[in-house]
mmCIF file of C-alpha atoms in Angstrom:
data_model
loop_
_atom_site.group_PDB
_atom_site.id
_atom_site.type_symbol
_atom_site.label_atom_id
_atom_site.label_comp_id
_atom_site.label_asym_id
_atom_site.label_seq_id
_atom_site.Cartn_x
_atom_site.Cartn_y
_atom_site.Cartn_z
ATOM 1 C CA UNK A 244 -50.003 9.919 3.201
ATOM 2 C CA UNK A 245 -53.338 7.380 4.233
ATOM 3 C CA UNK A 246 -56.693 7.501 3.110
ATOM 4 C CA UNK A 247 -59.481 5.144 4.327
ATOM 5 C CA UNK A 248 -60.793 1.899 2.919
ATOM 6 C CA UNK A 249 -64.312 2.479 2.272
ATOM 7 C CA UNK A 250 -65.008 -1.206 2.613
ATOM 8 C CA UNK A 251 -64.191 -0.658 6.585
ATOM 9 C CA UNK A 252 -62.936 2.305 7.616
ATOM 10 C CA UNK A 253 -59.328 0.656 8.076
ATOM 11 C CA UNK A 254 -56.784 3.197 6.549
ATOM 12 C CA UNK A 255 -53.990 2.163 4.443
ATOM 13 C CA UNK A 256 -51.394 3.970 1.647
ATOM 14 C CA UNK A 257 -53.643 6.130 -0.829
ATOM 15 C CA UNK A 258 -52.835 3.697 -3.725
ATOM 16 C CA UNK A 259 -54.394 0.609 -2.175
ATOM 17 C CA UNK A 260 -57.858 2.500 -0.906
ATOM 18 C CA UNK A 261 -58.171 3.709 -4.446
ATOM 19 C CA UNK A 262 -57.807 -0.318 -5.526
ATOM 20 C CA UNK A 263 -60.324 -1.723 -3.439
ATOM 21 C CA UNK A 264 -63.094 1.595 -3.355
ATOM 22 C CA UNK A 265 -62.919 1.523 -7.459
ATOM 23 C CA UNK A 266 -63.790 -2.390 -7.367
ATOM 24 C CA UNK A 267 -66.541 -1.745 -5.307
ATOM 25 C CA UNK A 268 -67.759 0.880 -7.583
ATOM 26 C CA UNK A 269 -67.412 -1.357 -10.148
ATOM 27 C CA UNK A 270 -68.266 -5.064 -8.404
ATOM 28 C CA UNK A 271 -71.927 -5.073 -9.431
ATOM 29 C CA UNK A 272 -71.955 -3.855 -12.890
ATOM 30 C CA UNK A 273 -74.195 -1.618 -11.428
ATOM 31 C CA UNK A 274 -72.668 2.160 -11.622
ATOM 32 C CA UNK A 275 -72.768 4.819 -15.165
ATOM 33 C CA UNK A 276 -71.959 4.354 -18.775
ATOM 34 C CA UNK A 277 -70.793 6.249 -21.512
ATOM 35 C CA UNK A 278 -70.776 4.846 -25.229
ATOM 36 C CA UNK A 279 -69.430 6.688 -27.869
ATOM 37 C CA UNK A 280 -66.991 5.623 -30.144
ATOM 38 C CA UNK A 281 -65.820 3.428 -26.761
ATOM 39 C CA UNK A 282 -67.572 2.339 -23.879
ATOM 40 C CA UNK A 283 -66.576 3.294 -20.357
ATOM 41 C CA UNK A 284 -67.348 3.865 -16.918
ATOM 42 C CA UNK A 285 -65.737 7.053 -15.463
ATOM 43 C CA UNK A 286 -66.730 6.253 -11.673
ATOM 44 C CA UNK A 287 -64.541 4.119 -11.772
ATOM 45 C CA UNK A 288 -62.035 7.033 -11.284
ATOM 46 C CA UNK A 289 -64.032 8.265 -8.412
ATOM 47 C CA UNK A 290 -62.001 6.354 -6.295
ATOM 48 C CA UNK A 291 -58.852 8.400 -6.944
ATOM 49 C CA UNK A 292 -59.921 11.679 -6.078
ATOM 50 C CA UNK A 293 -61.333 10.621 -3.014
ATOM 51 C CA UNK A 294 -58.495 8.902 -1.319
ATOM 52 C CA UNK A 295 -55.775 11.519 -2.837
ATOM 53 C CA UNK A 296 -58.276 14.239 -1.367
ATOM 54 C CA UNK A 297 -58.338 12.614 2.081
ATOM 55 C CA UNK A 298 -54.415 11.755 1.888
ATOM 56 C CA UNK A 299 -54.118 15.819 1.014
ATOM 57 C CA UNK A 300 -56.489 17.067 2.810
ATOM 58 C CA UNK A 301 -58.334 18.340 0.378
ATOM 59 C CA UNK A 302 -61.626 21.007 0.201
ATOM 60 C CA UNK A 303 -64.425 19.088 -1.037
ATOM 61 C CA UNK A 304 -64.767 21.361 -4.057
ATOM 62 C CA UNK A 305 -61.381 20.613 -4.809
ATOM 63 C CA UNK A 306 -62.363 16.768 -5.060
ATOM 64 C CA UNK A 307 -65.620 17.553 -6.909
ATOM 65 C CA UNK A 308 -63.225 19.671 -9.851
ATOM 66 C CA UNK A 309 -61.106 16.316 -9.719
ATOM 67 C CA UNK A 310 -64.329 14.116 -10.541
ATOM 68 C CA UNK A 311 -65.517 16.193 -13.120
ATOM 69 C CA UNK A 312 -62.177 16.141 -14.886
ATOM 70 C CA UNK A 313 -62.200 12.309 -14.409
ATOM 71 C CA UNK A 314 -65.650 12.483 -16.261
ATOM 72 C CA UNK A 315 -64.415 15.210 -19.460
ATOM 73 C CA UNK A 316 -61.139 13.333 -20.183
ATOM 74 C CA UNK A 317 -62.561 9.653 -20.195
ATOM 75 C CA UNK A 318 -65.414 10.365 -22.123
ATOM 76 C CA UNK A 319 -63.352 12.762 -24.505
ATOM 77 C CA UNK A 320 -60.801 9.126 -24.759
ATOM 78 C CA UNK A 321 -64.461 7.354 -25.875
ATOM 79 C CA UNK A 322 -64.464 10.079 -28.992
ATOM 80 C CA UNK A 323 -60.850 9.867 -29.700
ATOM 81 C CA UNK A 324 -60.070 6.852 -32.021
ATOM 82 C CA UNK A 325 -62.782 6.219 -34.654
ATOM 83 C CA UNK A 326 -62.867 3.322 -34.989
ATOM 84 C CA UNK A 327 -63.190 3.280 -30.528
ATOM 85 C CA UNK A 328 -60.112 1.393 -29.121
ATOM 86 C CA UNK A 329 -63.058 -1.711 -28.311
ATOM 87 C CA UNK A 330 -63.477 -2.131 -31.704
ATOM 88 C CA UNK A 331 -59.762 -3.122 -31.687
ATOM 89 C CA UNK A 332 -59.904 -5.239 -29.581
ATOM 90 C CA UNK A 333 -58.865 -3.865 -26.427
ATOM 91 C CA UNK A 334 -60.319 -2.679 -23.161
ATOM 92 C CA UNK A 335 -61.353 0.522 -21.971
ATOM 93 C CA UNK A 336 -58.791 0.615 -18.923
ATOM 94 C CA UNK A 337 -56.584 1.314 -21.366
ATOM 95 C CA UNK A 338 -58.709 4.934 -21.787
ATOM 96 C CA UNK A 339 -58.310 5.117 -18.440
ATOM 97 C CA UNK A 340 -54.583 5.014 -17.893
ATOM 98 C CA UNK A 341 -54.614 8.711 -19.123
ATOM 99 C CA UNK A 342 -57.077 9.665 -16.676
ATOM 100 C CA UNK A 343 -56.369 8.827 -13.751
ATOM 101 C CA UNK A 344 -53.199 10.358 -13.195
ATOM 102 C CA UNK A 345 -54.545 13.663 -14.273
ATOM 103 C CA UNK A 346 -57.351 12.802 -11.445
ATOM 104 C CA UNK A 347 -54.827 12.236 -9.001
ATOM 105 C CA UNK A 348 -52.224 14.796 -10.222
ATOM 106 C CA UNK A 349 -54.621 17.744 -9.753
ATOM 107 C CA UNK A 350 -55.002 17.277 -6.053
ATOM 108 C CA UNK A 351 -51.253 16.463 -5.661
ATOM 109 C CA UNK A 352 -51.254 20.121 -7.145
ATOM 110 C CA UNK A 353 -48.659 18.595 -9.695
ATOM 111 C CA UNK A 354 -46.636 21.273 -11.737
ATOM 112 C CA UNK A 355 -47.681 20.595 -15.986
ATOM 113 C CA UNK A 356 -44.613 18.763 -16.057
ATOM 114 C CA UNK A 357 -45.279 16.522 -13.336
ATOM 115 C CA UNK A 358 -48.746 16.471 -15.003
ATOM 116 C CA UNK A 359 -46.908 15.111 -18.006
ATOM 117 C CA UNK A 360 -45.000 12.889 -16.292
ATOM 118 C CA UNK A 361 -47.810 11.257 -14.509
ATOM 119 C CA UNK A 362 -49.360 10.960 -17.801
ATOM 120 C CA UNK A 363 -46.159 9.414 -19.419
ATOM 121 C CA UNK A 364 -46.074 7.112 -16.628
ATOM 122 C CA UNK A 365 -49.391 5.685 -16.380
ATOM 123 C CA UNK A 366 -49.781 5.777 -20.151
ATOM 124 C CA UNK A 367 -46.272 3.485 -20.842
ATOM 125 C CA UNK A 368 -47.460 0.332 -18.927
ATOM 126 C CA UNK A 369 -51.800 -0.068 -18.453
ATOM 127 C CA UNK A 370 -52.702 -1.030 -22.486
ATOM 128 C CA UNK A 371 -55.430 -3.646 -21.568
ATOM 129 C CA UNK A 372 -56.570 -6.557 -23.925
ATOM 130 C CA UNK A 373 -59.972 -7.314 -24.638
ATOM 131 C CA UNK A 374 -60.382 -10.298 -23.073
ATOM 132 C CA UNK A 375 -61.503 -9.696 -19.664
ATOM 133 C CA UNK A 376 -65.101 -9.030 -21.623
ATOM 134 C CA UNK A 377 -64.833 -11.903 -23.983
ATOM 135 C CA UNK A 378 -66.082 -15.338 -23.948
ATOM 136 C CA UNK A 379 -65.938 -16.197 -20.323
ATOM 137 C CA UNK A 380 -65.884 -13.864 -17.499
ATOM 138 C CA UNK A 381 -63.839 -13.755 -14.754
ATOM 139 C CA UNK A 382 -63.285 -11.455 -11.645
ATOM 140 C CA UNK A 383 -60.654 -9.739 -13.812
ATOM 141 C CA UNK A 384 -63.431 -8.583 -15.845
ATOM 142 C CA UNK A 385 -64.410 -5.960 -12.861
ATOM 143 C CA UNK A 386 -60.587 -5.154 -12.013
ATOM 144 C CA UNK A 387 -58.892 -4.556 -14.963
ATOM 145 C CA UNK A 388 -60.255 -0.542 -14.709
ATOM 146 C CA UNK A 389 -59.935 0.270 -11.229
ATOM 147 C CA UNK A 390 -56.119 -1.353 -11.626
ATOM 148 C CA UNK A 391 -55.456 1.328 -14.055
ATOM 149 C CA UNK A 392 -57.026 4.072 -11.714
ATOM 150 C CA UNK A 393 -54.951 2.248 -8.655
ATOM 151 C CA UNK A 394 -51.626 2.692 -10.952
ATOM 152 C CA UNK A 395 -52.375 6.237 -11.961
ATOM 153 C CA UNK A 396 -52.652 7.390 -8.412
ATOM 154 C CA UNK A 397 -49.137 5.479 -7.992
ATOM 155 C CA UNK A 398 -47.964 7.499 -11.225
ATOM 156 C CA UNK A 399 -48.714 10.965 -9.753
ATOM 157 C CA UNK A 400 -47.510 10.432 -6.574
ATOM 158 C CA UNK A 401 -44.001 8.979 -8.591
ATOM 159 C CA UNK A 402 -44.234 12.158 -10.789
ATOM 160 C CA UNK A 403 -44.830 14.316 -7.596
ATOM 161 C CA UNK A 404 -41.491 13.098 -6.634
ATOM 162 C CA UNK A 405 -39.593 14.059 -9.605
ATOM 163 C CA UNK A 406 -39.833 10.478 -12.019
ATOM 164 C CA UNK A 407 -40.565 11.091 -15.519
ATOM 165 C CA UNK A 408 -42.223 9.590 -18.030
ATOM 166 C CA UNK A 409 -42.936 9.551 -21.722
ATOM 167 C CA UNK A 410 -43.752 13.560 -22.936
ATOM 168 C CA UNK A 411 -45.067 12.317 -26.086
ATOM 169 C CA UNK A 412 -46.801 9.264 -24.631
ATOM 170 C CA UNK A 413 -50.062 9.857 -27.346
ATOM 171 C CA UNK A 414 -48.383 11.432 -30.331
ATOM 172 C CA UNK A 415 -44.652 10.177 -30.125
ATOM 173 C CA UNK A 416 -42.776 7.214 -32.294
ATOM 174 C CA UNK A 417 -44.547 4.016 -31.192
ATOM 175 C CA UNK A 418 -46.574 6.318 -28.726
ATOM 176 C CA UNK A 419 -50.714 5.505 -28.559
ATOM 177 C CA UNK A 420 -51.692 6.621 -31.664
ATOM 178 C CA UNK A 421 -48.721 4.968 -33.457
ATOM 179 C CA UNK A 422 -49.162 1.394 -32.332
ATOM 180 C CA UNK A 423 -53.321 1.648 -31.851
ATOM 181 C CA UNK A 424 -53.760 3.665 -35.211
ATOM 182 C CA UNK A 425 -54.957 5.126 -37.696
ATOM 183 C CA UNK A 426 -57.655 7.325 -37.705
ATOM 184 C CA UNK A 427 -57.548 9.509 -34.480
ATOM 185 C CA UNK A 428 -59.983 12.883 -34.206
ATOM 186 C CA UNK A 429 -57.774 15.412 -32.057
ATOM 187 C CA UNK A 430 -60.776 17.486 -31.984
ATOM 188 C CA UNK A 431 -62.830 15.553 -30.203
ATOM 189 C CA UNK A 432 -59.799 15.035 -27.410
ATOM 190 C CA UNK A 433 -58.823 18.529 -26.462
ATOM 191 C CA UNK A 434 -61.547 20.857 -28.969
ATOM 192 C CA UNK A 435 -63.774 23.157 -26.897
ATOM 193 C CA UNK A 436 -62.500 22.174 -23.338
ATOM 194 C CA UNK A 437 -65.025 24.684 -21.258
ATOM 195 C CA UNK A 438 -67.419 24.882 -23.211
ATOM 196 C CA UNK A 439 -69.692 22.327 -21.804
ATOM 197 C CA UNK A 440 -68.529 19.587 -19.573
ATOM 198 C CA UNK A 441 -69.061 15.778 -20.170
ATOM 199 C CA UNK A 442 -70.300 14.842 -17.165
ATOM 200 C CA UNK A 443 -73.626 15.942 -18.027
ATOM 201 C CA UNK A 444 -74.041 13.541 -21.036
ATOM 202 C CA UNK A 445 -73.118 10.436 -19.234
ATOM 203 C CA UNK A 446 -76.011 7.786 -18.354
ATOM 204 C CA UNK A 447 -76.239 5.717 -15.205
ATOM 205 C CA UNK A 448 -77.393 1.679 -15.884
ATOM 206 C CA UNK A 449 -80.936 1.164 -15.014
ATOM 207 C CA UNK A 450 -80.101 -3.004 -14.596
ATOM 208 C CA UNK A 451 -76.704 -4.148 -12.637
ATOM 209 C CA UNK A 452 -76.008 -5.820 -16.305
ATOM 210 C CA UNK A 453 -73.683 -4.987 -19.561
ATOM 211 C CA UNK A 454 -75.544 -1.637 -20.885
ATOM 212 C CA UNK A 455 -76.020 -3.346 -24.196
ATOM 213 C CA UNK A 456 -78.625 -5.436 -22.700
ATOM 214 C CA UNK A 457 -80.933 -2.576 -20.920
ATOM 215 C CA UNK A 458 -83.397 -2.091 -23.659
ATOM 216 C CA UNK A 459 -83.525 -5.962 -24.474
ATOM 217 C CA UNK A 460 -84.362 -6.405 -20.756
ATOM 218 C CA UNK A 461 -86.773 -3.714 -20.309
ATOM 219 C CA UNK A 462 -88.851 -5.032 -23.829
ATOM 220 C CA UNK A 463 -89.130 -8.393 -22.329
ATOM 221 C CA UNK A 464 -90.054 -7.587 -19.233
ATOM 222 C CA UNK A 465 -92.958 -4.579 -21.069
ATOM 223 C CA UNK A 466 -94.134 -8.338 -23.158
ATOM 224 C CA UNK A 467 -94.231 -10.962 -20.076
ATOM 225 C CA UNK A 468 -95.974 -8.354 -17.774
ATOM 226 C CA UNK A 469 -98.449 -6.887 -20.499
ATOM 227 C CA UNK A 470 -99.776 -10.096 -21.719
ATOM 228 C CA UNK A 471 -98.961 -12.255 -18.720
ATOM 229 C CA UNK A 472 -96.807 -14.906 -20.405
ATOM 230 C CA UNK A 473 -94.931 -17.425 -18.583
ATOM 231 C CA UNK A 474 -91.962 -19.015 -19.058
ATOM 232 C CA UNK A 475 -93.477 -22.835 -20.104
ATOM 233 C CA UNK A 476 -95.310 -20.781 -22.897
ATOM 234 C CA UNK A 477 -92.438 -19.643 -24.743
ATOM 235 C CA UNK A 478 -91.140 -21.412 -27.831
ATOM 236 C CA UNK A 479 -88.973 -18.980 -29.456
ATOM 237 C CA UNK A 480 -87.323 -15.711 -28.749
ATOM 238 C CA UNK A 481 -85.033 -13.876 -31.495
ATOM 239 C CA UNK A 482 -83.366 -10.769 -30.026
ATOM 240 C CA UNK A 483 -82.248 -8.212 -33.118
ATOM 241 C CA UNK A 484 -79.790 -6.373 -32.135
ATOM 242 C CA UNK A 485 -76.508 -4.099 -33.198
ATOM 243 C CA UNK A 486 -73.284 -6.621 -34.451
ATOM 244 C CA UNK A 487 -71.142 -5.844 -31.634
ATOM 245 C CA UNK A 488 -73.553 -6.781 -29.097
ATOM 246 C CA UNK A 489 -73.853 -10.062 -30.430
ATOM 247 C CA UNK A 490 -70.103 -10.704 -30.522
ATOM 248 C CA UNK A 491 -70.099 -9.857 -26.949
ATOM 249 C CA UNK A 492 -73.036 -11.193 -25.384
ATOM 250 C CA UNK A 493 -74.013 -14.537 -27.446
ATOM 251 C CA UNK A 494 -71.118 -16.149 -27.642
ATOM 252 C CA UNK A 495 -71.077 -19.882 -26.497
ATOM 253 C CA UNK A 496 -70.256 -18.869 -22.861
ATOM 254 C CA UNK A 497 -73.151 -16.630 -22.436
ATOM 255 C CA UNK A 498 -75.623 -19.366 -22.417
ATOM 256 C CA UNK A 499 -73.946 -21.523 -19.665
ATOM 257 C CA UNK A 500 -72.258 -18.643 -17.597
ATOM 258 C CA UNK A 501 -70.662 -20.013 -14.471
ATOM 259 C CA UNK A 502 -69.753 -16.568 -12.810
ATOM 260 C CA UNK A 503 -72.145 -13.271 -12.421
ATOM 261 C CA UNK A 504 -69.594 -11.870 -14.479
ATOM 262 C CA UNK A 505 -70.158 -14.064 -17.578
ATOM 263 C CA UNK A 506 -74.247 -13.573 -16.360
ATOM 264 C CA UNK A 507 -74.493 -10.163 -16.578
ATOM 265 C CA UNK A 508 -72.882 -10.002 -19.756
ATOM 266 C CA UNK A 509 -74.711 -12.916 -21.277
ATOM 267 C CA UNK A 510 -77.966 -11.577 -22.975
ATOM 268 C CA UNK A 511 -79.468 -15.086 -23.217
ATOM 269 C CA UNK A 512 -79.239 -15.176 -18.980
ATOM 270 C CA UNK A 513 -80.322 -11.979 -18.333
ATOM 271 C CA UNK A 514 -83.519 -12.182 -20.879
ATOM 272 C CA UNK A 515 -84.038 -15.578 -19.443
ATOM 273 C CA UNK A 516 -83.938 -14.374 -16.071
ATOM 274 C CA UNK A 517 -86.277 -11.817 -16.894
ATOM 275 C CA UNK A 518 -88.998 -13.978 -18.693
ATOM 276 C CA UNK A 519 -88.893 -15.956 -15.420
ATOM 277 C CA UNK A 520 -88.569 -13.563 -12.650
ATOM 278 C CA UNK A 521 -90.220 -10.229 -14.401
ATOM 279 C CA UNK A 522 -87.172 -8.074 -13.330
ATOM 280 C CA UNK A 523 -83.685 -7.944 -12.683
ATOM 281 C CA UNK A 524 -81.746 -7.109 -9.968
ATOM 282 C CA UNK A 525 -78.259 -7.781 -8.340
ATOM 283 C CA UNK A 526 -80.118 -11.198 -7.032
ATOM 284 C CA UNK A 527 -80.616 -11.980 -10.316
ATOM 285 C CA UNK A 528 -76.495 -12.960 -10.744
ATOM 286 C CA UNK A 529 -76.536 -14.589 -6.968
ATOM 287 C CA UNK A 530 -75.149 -18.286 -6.600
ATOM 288 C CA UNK A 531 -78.839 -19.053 -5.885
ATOM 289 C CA UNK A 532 -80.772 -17.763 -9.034
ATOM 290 C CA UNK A 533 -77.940 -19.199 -11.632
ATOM 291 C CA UNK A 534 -78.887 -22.770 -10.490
ATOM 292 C CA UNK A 535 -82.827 -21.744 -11.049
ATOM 293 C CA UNK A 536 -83.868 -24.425 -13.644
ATOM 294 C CA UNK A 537 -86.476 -22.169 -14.874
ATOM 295 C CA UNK A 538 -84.069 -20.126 -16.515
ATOM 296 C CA UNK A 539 -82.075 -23.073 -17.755
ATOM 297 C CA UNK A 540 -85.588 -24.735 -19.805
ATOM 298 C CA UNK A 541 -85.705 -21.383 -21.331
ATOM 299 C CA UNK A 542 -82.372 -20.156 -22.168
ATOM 300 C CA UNK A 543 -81.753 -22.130 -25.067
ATOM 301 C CA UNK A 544 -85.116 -20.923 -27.008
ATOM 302 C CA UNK A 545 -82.929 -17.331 -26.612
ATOM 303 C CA UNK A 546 -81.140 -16.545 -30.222
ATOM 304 C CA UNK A 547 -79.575 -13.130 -31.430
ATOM 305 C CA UNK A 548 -79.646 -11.819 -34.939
ATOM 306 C CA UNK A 549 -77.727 -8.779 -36.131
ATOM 307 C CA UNK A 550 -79.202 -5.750 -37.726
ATOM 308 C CA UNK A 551 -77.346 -3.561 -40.207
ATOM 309 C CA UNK A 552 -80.302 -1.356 -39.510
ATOM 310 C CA UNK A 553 -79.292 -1.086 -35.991
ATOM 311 C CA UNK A 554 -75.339 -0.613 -36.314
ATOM 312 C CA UNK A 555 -76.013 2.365 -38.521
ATOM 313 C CA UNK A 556 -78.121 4.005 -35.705
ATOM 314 C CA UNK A 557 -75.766 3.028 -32.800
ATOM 315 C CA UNK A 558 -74.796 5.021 -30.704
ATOM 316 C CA UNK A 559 -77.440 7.505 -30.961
ATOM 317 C CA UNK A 560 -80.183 5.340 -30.261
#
């Protein structure tokens, strides 16, 4: 089976389009987000339905049921373990391992027990540490999802072929819940499937940027705009904000990022950038704008405080 490259048309095994098309997806920073217990991005799974659909020949209804699923199941992962698997130190990919091969296996038309062998598969081999969103950034930080998505493509198509893989992959003896646990609401995973789908309560990013920073940005560019201040009139700036956020985005990286991907996860450069520029955009994180020595003369005024007051209201607010 082929599908297409989106990047240029060329077509190549399903497993590799679903690689490169979920990178791009991701590349910018720029796509949806869904915060619950977990963060995640569910386009990233996108990707797999589209280039199974194409290798299958799929309807495009068929490939729109596939996306939605993507949507329910990764969100429902974001809701599972209280505290979120992020909390624990790991990455999100490692909700996504479970989803993808469902994404994939529904197109495949797998049987449930190929279903649950894709699952098994996938779900044995994609636990992803925390690190590609910690301290400095690298490109890894963008690949680690769409490499789970990539492999559970590769799992369905093994399952499609009769390999098996763990049945009790989530509740079994050293299975998910075992090694990642306690504390695990079932409810929240497989309660009231129909009822209403999650798709509809997942956001899209209004800055190309780590969503923790998109009401920071949006205050401080509402304050330079309003009252015209400039960059050489700034002393101080104190950012309150939820605990987590300043783990992640003010560590001593963030305020001399050398990649976009340590940028747009630093809250220092992307509140910098906006007291200089007034907006941010994908040129914000270009090889250009990081050497902008505006942005550098302010950066350091940038400090983050944490608010109990905030944690207790996140994620609602």
């Amino acid at each position: 089976g082929e599908a297409r490259r989106r990047v240029r048309g060329k077509r190549g095994p399903a497993v590799n389009p679903t690689l490169v098309n979920s990178l791009m997806v991701r590349a910018l920073d720029f796509n949806d987000i869904y915060w619950k217990e977990d963060p995640s991005h569910p386009s990233d799974i996108i990707p797999a339905a589209l280039a199974v659909g194409e290798m299958v020949n799929a309807s495009m209804k068929d490939v729109i049921v596939a996306i939605v699923l993507a949507y329910e199941f990764e969100q429902r992962l974001c809701e599972f373990a209280k505290p979120g698997v992020r909390e624990r130190k790991w990455h999100h990919a490692t909700l996504t391992q479970f989803v993808s091969p469902i994404v994939a296996g529904k197109l495949l038309g797998l049987t449930v027990d190929q279903m649950v062998n894709a699952i098994g598969i996938n779900g044995a081999h994609n636990h992803t540490i925390g690190c590609p969103t910690a301290g400095k950034l690298t490109m890894m930080k963008n690949t680690v999802d769409p490499m789970a998505v990539q492999t559970g493509v590769f799992a369905a198509l093994m399952a499609q072929r009769g390999y098996t893989g763990t049945e009790a992959v989530f509740e079994g003896k050293e299975g998910f819940m075992d090694v990642f646990g306690p504390d695990w609401d079932l409810d929240a995973l497989v309660g009231h499937l129909g009822d209403r789908y999650k798709i509809l309560e997942c956001s899209m990013k209004a800055f190309p940027t780590e969503a923790l920073t998109h009401t920071h940005i949006t205050c401080a560019i509402k304050v330079v705009s309003e009252h015209d201040i400039h960059p050489d009139q700034i002393e101080k700036v104190t950012i309150t904000t939820i605990a987590r956020a300043c783990d992640i985005l003010f560590d001593p990286h963030k305020y001399r990022p050398e990649s976009r991907e340590t940028a747009d996860h630093s809250l220092p450069y992307c509140i910098a950038a906006a007291l200089v520029d007034r907006k941010i955009t994908t040129n914000s994180f270009s090889d250009e704008k990081m050497k902008d020595p505006r942005i550098w003369d302010v950066i350091d005024k940038i400090k983050g405080e944490a608010s109990v007051e905030f944690e207790a209201m996140f994620p609602a607010k």
